[in-house]
Each structure stands twice: as structure tokens, then as C-alpha cells.
Short mmCIF file of C-alpha atoms and ligand atoms in Angstrom, two decimals:
data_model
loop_
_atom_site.label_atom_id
_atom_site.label_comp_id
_atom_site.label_asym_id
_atom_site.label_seq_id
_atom_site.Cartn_x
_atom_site.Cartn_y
_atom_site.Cartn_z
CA UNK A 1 0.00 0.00 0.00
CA UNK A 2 1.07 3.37 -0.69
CA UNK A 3 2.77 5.25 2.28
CA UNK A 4 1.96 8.69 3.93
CA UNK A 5 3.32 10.48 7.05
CA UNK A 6 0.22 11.77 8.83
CA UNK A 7 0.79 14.06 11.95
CA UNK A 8 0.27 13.25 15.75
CA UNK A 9 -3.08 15.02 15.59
CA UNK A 10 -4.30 13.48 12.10
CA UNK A 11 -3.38 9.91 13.20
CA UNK A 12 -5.55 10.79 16.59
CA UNK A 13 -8.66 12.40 13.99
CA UNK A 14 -8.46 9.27 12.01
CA UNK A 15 -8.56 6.49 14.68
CA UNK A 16 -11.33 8.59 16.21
CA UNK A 17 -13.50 8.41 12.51
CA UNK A 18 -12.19 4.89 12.34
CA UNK A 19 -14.04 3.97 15.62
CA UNK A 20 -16.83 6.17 14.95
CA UNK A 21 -17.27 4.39 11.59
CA UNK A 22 -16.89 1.28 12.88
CA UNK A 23 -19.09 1.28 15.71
CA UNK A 24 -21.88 3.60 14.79
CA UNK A 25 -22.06 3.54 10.92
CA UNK A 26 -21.24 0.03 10.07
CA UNK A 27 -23.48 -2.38 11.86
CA UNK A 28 -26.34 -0.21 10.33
CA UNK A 29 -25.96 1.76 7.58
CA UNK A 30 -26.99 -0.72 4.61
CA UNK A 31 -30.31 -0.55 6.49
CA UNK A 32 -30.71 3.33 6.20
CA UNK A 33 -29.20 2.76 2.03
CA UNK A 34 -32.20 0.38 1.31
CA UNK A 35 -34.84 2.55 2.95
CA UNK A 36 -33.32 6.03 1.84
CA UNK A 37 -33.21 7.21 5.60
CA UNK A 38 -31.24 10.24 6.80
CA UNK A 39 -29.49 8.34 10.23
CA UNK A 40 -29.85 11.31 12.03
CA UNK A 41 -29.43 9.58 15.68
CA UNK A 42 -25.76 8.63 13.70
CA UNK A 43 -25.22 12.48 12.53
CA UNK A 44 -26.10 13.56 15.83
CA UNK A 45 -23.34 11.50 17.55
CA UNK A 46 -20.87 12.70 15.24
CA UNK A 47 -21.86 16.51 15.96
CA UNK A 48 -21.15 16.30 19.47
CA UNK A 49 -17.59 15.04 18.70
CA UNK A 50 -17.44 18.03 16.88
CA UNK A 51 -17.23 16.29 13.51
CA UNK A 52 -18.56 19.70 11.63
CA UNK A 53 -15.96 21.80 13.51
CA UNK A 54 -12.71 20.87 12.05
CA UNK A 55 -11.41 23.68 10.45
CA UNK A 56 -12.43 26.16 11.70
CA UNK A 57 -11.45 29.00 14.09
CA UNK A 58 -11.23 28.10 18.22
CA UNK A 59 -11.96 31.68 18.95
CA UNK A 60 -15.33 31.06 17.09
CA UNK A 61 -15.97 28.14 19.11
CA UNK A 62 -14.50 25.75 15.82
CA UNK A 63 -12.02 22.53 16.76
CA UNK A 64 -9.27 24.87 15.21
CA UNK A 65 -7.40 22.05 13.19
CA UNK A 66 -6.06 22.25 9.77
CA UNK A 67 -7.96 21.89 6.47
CA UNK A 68 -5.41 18.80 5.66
CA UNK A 69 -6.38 17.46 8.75
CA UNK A 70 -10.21 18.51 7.76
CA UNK A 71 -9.76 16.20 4.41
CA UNK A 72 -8.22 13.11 6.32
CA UNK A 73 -11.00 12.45 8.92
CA UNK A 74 -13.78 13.26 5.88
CA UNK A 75 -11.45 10.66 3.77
CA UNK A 76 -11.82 7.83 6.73
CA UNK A 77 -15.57 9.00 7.42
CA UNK A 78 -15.98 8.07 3.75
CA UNK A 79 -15.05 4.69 4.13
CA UNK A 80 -17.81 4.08 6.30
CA UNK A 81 -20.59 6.22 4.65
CA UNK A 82 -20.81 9.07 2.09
CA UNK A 83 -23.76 10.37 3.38
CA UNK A 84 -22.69 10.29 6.27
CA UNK A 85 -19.30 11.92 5.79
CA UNK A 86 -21.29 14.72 3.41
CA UNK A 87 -23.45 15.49 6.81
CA UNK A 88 -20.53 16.71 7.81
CA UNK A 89 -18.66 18.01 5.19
CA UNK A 90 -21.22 20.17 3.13
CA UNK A 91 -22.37 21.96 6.77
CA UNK A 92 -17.94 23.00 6.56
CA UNK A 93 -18.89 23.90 2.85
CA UNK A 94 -21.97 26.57 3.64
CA UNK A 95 -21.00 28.32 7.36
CA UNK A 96 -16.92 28.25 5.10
CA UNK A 97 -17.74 32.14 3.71
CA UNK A 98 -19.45 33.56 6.75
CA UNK A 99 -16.57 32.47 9.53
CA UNK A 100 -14.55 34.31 6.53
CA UNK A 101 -16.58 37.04 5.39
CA UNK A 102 -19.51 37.43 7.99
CA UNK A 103 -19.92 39.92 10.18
CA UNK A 104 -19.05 38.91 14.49
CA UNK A 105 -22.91 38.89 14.99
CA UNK A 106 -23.09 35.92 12.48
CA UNK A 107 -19.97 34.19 13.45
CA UNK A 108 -22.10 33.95 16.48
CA UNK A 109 -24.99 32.62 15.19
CA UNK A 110 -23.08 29.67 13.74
CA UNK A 111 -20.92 29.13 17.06
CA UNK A 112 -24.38 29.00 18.88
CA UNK A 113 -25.97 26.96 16.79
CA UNK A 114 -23.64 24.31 14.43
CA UNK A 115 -20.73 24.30 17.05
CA UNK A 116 -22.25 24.68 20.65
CA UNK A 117 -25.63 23.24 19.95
CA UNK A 118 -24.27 21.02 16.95
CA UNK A 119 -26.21 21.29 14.15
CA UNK A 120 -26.10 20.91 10.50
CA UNK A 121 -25.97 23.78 7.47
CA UNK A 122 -27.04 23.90 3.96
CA UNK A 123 -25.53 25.33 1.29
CA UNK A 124 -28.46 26.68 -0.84
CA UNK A 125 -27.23 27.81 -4.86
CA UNK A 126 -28.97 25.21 -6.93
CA UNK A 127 -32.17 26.07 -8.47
CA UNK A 128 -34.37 24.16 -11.50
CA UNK A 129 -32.78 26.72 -13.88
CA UNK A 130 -29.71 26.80 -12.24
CA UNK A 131 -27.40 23.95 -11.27
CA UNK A 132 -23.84 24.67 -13.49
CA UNK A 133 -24.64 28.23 -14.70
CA UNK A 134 -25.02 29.18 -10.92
CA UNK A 135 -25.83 32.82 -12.15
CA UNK A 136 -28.96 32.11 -13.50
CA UNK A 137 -30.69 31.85 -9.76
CA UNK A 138 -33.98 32.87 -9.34
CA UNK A 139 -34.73 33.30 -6.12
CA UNK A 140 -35.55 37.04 -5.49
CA UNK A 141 -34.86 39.02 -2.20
CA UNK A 142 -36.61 42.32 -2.16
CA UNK A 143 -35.24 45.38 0.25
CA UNK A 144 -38.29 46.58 2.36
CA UNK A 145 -37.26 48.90 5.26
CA UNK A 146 -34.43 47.45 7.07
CA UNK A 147 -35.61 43.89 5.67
CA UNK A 148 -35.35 41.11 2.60
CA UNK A 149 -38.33 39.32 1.62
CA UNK A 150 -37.26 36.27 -0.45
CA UNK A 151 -39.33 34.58 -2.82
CA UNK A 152 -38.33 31.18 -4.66
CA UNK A 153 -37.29 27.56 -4.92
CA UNK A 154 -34.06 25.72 -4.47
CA UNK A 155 -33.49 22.29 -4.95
CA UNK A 156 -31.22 19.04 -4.40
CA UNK A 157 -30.15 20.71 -0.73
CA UNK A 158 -28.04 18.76 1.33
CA UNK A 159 -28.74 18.46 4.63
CA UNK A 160 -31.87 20.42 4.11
CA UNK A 161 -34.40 18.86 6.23
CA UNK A 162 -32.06 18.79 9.29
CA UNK A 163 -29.70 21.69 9.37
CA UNK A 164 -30.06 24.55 11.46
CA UNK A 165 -28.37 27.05 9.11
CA UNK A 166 -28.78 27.99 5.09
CA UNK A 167 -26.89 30.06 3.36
CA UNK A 168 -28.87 31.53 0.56
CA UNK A 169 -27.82 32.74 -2.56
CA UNK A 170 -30.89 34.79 -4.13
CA UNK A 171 -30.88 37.87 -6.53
CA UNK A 172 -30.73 40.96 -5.16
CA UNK A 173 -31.13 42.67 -8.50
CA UNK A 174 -31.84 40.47 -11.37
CA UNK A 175 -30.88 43.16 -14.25
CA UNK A 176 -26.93 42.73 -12.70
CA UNK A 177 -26.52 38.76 -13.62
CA UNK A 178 -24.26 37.31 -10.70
CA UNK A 179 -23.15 40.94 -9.65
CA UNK A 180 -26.63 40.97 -8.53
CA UNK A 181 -26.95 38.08 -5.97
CA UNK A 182 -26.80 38.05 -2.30
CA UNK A 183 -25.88 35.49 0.12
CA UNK A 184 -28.05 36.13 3.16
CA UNK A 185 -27.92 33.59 6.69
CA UNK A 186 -31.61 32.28 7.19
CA UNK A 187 -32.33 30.42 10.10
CA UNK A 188 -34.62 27.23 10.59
CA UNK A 189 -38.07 28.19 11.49
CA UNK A 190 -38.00 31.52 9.70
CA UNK A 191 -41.35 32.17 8.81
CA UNK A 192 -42.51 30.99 5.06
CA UNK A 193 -39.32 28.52 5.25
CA UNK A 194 -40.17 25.13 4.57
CA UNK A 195 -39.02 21.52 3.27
CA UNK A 196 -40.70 20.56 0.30
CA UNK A 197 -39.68 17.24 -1.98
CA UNK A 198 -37.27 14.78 -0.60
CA UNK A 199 -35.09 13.39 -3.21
CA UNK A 200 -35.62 9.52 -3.81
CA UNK A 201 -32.26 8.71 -4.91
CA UNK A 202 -30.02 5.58 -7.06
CA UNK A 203 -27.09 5.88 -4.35
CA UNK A 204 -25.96 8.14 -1.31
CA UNK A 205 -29.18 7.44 -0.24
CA UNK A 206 -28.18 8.30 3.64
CA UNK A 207 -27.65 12.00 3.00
CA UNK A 208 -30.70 14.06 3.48
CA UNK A 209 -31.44 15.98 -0.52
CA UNK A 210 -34.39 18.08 -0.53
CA UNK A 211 -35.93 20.95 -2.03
CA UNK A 212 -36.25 24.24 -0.10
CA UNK A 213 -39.58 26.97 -0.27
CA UNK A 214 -39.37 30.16 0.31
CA UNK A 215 -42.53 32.21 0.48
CA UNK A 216 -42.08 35.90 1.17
CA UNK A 217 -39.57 34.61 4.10
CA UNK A 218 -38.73 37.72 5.93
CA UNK A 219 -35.00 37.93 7.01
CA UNK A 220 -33.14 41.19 8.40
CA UNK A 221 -30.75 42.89 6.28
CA UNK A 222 -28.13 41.50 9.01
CA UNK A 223 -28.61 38.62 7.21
CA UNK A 224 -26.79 39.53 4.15
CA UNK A 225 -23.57 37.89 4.14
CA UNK A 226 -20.14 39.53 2.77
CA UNK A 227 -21.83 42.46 1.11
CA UNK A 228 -24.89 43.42 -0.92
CA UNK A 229 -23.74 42.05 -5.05
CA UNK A 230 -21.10 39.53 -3.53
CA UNK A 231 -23.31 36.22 -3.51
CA UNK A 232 -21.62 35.04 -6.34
CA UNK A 233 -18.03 35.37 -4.85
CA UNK A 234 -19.51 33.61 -1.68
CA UNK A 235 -20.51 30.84 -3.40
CA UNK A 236 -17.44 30.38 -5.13
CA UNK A 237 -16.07 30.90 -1.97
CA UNK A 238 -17.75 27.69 -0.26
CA UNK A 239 -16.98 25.91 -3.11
CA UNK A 240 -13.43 26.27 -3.31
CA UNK A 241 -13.62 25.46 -0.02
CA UNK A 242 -15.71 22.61 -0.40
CA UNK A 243 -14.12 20.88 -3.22
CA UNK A 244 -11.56 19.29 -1.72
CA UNK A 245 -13.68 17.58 1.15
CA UNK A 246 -15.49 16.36 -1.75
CA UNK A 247 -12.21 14.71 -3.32
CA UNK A 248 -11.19 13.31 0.02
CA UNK A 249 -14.84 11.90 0.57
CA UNK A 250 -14.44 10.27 -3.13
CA UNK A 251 -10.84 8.52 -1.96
CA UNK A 252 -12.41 7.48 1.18
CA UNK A 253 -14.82 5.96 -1.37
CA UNK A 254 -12.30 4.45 -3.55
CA UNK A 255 -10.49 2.73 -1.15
CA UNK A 256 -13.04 1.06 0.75
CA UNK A 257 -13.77 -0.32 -2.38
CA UNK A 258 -9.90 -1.62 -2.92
CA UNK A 259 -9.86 -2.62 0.58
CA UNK A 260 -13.23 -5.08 -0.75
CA UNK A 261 -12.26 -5.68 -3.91
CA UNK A 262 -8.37 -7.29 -2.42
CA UNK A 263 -10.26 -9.36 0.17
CA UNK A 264 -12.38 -11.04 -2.07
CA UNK A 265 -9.77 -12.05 -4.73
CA UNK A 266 -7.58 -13.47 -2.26
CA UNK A 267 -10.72 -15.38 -1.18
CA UNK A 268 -12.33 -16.17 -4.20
CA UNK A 269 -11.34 -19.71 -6.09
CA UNK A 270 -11.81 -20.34 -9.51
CA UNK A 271 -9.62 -22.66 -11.59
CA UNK A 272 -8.48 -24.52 -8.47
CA UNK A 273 -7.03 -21.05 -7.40
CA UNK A 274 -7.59 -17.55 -5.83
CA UNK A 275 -8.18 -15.36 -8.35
CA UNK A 276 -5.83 -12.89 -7.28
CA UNK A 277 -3.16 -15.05 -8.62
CA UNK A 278 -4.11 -14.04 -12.27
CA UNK A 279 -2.11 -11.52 -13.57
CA UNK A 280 -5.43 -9.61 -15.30
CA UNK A 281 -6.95 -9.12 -12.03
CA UNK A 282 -3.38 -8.21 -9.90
CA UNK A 283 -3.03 -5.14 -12.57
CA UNK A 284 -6.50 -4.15 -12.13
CA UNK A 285 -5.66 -3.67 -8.51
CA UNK A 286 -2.46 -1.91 -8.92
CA UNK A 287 -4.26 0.30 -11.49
CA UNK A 288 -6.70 0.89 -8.51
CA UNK A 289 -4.31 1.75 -6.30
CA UNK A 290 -2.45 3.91 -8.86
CA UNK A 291 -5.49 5.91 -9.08
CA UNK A 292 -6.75 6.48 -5.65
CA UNK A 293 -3.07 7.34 -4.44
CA UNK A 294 -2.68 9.81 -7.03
CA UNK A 295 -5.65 11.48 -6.03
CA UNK A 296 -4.82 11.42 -2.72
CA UNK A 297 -1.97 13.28 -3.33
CA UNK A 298 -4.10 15.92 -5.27
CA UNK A 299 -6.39 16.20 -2.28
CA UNK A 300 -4.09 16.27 0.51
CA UNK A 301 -1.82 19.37 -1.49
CA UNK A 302 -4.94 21.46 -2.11
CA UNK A 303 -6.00 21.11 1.16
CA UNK A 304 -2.20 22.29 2.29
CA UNK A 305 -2.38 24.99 -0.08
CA UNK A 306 -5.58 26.18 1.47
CA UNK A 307 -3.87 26.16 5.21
CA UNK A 308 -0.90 28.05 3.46
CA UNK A 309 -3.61 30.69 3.16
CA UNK A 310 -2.77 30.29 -1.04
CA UNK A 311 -5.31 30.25 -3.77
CA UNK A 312 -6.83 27.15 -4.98
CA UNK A 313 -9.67 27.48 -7.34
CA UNK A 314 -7.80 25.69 -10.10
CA UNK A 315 -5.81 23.07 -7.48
CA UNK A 316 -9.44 22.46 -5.99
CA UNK A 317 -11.59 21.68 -9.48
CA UNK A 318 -8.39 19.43 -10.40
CA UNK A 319 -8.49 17.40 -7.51
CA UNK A 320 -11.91 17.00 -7.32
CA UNK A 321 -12.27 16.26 -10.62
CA UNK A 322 -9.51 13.23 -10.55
CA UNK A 323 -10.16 11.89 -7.18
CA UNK A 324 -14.15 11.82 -7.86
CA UNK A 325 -13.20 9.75 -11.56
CA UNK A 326 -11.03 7.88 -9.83
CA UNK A 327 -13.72 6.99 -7.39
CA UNK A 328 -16.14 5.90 -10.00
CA UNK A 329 -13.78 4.00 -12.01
CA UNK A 330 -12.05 1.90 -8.85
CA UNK A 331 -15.70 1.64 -7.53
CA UNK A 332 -16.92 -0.21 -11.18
CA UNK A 333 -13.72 -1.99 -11.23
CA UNK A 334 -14.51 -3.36 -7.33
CA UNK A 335 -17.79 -4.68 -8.71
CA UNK A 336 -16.36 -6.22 -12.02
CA UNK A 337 -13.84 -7.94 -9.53
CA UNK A 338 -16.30 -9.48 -7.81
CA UNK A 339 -18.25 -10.57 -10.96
CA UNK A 340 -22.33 -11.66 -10.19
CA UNK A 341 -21.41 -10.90 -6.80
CA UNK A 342 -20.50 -7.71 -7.09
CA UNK A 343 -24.14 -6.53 -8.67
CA UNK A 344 -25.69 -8.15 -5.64
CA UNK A 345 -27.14 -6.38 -2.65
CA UNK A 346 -25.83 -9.00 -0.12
CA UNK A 347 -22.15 -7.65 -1.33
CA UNK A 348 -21.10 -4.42 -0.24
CA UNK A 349 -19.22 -3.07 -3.51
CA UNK A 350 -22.80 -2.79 -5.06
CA UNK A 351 -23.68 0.34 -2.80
CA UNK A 352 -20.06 1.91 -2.64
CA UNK A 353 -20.51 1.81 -6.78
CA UNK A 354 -24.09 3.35 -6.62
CA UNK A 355 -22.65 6.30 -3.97
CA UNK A 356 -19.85 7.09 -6.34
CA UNK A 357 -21.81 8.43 -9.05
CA UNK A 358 -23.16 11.48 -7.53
CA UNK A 359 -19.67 12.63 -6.85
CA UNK A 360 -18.80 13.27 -10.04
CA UNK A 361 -22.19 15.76 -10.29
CA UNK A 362 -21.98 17.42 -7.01
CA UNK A 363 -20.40 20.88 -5.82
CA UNK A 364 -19.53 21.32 -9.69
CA UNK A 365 -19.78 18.27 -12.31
CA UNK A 366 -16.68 17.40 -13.60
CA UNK A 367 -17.35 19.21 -16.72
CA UNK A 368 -17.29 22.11 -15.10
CA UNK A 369 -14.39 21.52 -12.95
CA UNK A 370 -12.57 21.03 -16.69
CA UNK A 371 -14.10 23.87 -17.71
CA UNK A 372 -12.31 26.06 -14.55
CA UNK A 373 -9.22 24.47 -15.47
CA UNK A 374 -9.40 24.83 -19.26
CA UNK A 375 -10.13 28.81 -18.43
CA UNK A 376 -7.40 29.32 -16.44
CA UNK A 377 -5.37 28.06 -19.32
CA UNK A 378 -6.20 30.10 -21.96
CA UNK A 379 -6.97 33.24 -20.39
N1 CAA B 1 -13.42 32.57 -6.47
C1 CAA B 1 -13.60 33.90 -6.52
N2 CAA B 1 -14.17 34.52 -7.57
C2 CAA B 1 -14.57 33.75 -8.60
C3 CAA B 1 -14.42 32.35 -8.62
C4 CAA B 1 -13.81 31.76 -7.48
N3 CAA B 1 -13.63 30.45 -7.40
N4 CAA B 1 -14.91 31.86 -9.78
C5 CAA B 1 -15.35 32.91 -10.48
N5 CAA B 1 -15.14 34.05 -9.77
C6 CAA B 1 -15.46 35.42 -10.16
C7 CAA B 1 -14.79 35.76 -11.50
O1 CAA B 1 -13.49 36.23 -11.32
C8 CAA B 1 -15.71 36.83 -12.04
O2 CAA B 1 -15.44 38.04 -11.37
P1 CAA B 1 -15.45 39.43 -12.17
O3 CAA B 1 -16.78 39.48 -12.89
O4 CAA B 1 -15.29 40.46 -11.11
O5 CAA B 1 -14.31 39.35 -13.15
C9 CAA B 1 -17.09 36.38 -11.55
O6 CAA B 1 -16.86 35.54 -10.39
C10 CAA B 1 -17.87 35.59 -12.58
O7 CAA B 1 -17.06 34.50 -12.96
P2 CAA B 1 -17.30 33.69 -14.30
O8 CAA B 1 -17.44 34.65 -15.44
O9 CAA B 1 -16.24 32.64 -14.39
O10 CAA B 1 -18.74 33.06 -14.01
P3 CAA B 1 -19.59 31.98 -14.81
O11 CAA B 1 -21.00 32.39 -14.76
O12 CAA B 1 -18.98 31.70 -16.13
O13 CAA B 1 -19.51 30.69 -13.87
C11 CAA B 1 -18.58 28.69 -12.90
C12 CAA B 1 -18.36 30.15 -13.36
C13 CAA B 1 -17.22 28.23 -12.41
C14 CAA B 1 -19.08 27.81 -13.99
C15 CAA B 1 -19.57 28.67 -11.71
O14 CAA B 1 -20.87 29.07 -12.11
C16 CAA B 1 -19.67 27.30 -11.07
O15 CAA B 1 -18.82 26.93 -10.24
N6 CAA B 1 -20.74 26.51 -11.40
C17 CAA B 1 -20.96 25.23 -10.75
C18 CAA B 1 -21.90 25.42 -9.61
C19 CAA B 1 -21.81 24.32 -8.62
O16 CAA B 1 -20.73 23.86 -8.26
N7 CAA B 1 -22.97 23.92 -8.09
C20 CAA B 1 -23.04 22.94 -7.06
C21 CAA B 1 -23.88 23.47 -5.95
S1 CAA B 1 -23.69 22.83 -4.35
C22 CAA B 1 -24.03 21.20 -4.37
O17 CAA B 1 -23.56 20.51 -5.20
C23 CAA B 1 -24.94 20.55 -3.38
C24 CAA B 1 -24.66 20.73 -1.98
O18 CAA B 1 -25.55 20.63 -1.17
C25 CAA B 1 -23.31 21.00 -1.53
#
């Protein structure tokens, strides 16, 4: 197996995800995958450790620990459960521009509520009309007095159903394109604020995806987060940040399924033999292997970069690009390694293979993580 040198305190944060995963996640999770079940009791033991804290400031009540370090527990998480890994992960990727850019009043809101009270965020951008062209949103907030009204729909919200938090991206002025959104902080319970459709989905069927109402939801203009016309940075900004929890999630993924996919091999006999001893199957591993480690590598610098305080827009769409193919590829390898087997419910690389997919569509498809890179080529 490849080799890394993980610090004192990432060794601790993955031993204490390892146990996590192992005693709370496993024994139940294919149970909460066949009935498409948020396992909220599961989330909610994993927010008092402080799971949704990572990386983020002490002073604002965060754990204070490195992105890198951030990326490494979300990595082992993965191994256990996507969904529940994403829980955890996506609330880092909406409250990520307001401990940067919010004001102290709403640094307080999310140490109240995600860090002391631990709950869950949502990262609200995706509309009908807009999932890649982010721009395009619809949602309207109208100034009245000191207030916003919003007025819309957004949809395929993780987290949605559960979290405490949202960050809202909604247009402020529609004539301005993405110069003219807002992010604003809305709070559960706000009035007009509701849940509507829950996603029935093919895999990561343990992460809560739901579509969001807002009718004439009244929010103070305290709300508005980094500046009136800057809800397009903001987003950008949570997904830079985001991205690379989303690659280390997807080699999580990946090498569970190696970890599978090796076991049975070694187990499996046909021709009077294992059928790791074929040499067609031993460079399918190694190709594995090749492939999650390299995107490890991808992860683990942008998420160095990112404590080096350096940009990573580019780094971020690269390695979330590779490590989420590489996901999907070792994941479909794993179940062509197991053969029947591997199709079958009763085997565990058929779920791993049916989680992968969504990670090349989430927090940017891969096109448009090429098309971030291809840009910063040519401009
Ligand atoms: N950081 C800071 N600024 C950025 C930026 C970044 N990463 N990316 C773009 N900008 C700036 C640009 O510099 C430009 O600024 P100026 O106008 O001042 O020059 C401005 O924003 C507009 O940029 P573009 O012209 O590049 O904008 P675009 O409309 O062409 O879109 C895009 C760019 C990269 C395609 C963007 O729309 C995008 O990332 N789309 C994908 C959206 C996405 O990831 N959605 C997933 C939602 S979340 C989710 O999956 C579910 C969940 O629950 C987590």
C-alpha cells in the first residue's frame, strides 16, 4: 500500500472516525441505504464530537485544526458512509464564507448553533434553472425597510431537512446577472421557510437531498452575508472550499472499495485457485491503487495549499475532478472484480458503486471543474 506520514493530531482524527465508523455507521448503515433514511441519531453523535468543527477557528468556538487534517478524517468517514461523511462536510462547505466574510454577529450565530448546539448547514445555490450556470438563480430578495423578503425555490439541498443554518444565494437585482446576488444567513423556522420534496435517490441514499420553499420569508438585512452584489463570490467561496472535502470523501470511497475488492480475490477460487493469482486481475488492482493514491496526493496538497492561506480554485476543481473519476472507475472496477457478486445487494461493492456516481455531479460536475481548469489556461 502506498505510504503517507500523517501528523500526531491526524493519526488521533483518524482512529477517532475509524471507531466512529466502525461502531456507529457500520453495523447499520446498509439498512438506512435500502430505505433512503437520513441516520440522524448517527449524525447527531458525530456533531457532538465536533465532527462539523474541524477547520475552523477556536476563537469562534471551531475545533481549530487544519484543512489537511479537515480532508483526512472526511477521507476515513468516507469509508464508512458518504452520506454520512457529506453530513458533515457540506455543513464546513456553507457556514466556510461567513466564519470568513460574515460579520461577528453571524460568526455567532453559527458558534451557537452548528458548534455549541451542533447542528447541521445547507448550502443553498442550486435552483431548476440553475445547477452549473449558478448565475442564473432565481430566487428574489426584495429590500423593504431594514428587511429582505425572499421569494423562490431551491433544490437538491443537502442536509436540508435537518440543518439549522442555510446560506442563501438569491438575486438581489436580477438586471446585474451574478453581480446581482446576495448570500443572506436564514435560520430554521423563519417564517414561510419550509421543506418541500425529498429526493428519492439511485445511491448516497443516507444524506438528506431536498428541495427548499421560500414564500415571502422575511430575514433582516443582518442577514446579508459579505456584502450586498457579492453572492456570487460567496458561493465560489464555499466551493473552493468545499471541493476538496469532496475529493477526500471520493478517496475514502475508492479505497473502501480496494480494501473489498483485495479481500475477495484473495478469497475467491476459480480454476483450483484464488483469483488474485491471475495476472489480469493483480493489474486491475495496482491500477486501482495507482489511481486512488494519485488522487490522494491531489487532495491532501490542495487542502495544504488552502492552510498556506494560497489560492486554490484551479488546485481544488483538479483534484476533485480526478479523485471523484477515480472513485467511479475503482468503484466499477470493485464490482467487475467481484463478478455476479458484485451486482448483488448481499455484497457491499454494489452500494459503494451506486454512492460514487453522484460525486462526479456534485459541488460542480466534472465538466465544469474542466471547464475552470481549461479557463485558467487560456486566459
Ligand atoms: N473565487 C472567486 N471569484 C470567482 C471564482 C472563485 N472560485 N470563480 C469565479 N469568480 C469570479 C470571477 O473572477 C468573475 O469576477 P469578475 O466578474 O469580477 O471578473 C465572476 O466571479 C464571474 O465568474 P465567471 O465569469 O467565471 O462566471 P460563470 O458564470 O462563467 O460561472 C462557474 C463560473 C465556475 C461555472 C460557476 O458558475 C460554477 O462553479 N458553477 C458550478 C456550480 C456548482 O458547483 N454547483 C453545485 C452546488 S452545491 C451542491 O452541489 C450541493 C450541496 O448541497 C453542496
Amino acid at each position: 500500500m502506498a505510504f503517507h506520514v500523517y501528523t500526531e493530531e491526524q493519526q488521533d482524527m483518524i482512529a477517532l472516525a475509524k471507531q466512529f465508523g466502525e461502531q456507529a455507521v457500520d453495523p447499520v448503515i446498509a439498512e438506512y441505504d435500502e430505505k433512503g433514511e437520513f441516520p440522524e441519531e448517527i449524525v447527531n453523535t458525530g456533531l457532538e464530537m465536533g465532527l462539523q468543527s474541524l477547520d475552523f477557528p477556536e476563537e469562534w468556538g471551531g475545533a481549530g485544526l487544519s484543512t489537511k487534517t479537515a480532508c483526512v478524517t472526511f477521507e476515513e468517514l468516507a469509508k464508512h458512509d458518504t452520506g454520512v461523511a457529506c453530513a458533515f462536510s457540506v455543513t464546513g462547505t456553507a457556514i466556510a464564507p461567513i466564519m470568513k466574510y460574515g460579520t461577528d454577529a453571524q460568526k455567532a450565530v453559527v458558534q451557537k448553533k452548528i458548534f455549541e448546539e451542533g447542528g447541521l448547514a445547507s448550502f443553498c445555490l442550486t435552483e431548476p434553472g440553475a445547477g452549473s450556470d449558478s448565475g442564473a438563480s432565481r430566487t428574489t430578495a426584495v429590500k423593504d425597510g431594514d428587511k429582505y423578503i425572499l421569494n423562490g425555490n431551491k433544490i437538491f439541498i443537502t442536509n436540508g431537512g435537518y440543518a439549522k443554518l442555510f446560506l442563501v444565494i438569491a438575486a438581489t437585482d436580477k438586471s446585474k446577472g451574478n453581480k446581482g446576488l446576495t448570500a443572506f444567513l436564514v435560520e430554521k423556522g423563519a417564517k414561510g421557510f419550509s421543506v418541500g420534496k425529498e429526493e428519492n435517490k439511485c445511491g448516497f441514499r443516507s444524506s438528506n437531498t431536498v428541495e427548499l420553499v421560500f414564500d415571502n420569508v422575511e430575514v433582516s438585512e443582518d442577514a446579508v452575508v459579505g456584502g450586498v452584489g457579492n453572492g456570487f463570490k460567496m458561493a465560489m467561496y464555499a466551493l473552493d472550499h468545499g471541493r476538496p472535502y469532496i475529493g477526500a470523501v471520493a478517496v475514502g470511497l475508492g479505497q473502501r472499495a480496494l480494501e473489498e475488492a483485495v479481500k475477495y480475490v484473495k478469497e475467491r477460487q476459480q480454476f483450483g485457485r484464488p483469483i488474485a493469482d491471475n495476472q489480469g486481475v493483480q493489474w486491475m488492482l495496482a491500477d486501482m491503487e495507482m489511481q486512488i493514491e494519485s488522487a490522494r496526493c491531489l487532495v491532501y496538497h490542495v487542502a495544504e495549499l488552502i492552510d498556506e492561506g494560497q489560492p486554490i480554485t484551479v488546485n481544488g476543481s483538479i483534484a476533485k475532478c480526478m479523485a471523484t473519476d477515480a472513485a467511479m472507475k475503482v468503484c466499477t472496477d470493485a464490482v467487475q472484480l467481484f463478478g455476479g457478486y458484485g451486482y448483488m445487494k448481499e455484497y457491499p461493492v454494489e452500494k459503494l458503486f451506486r454512492d460514487a456516481k453522484i460525486f462526479q455531479i456534485v459541488e460542480g460536475t466534472n465538466q465544469i471543474q474542466r471547464m475552470v481548469v481549461a479557463r485558467s489556461l487560456l486566459k
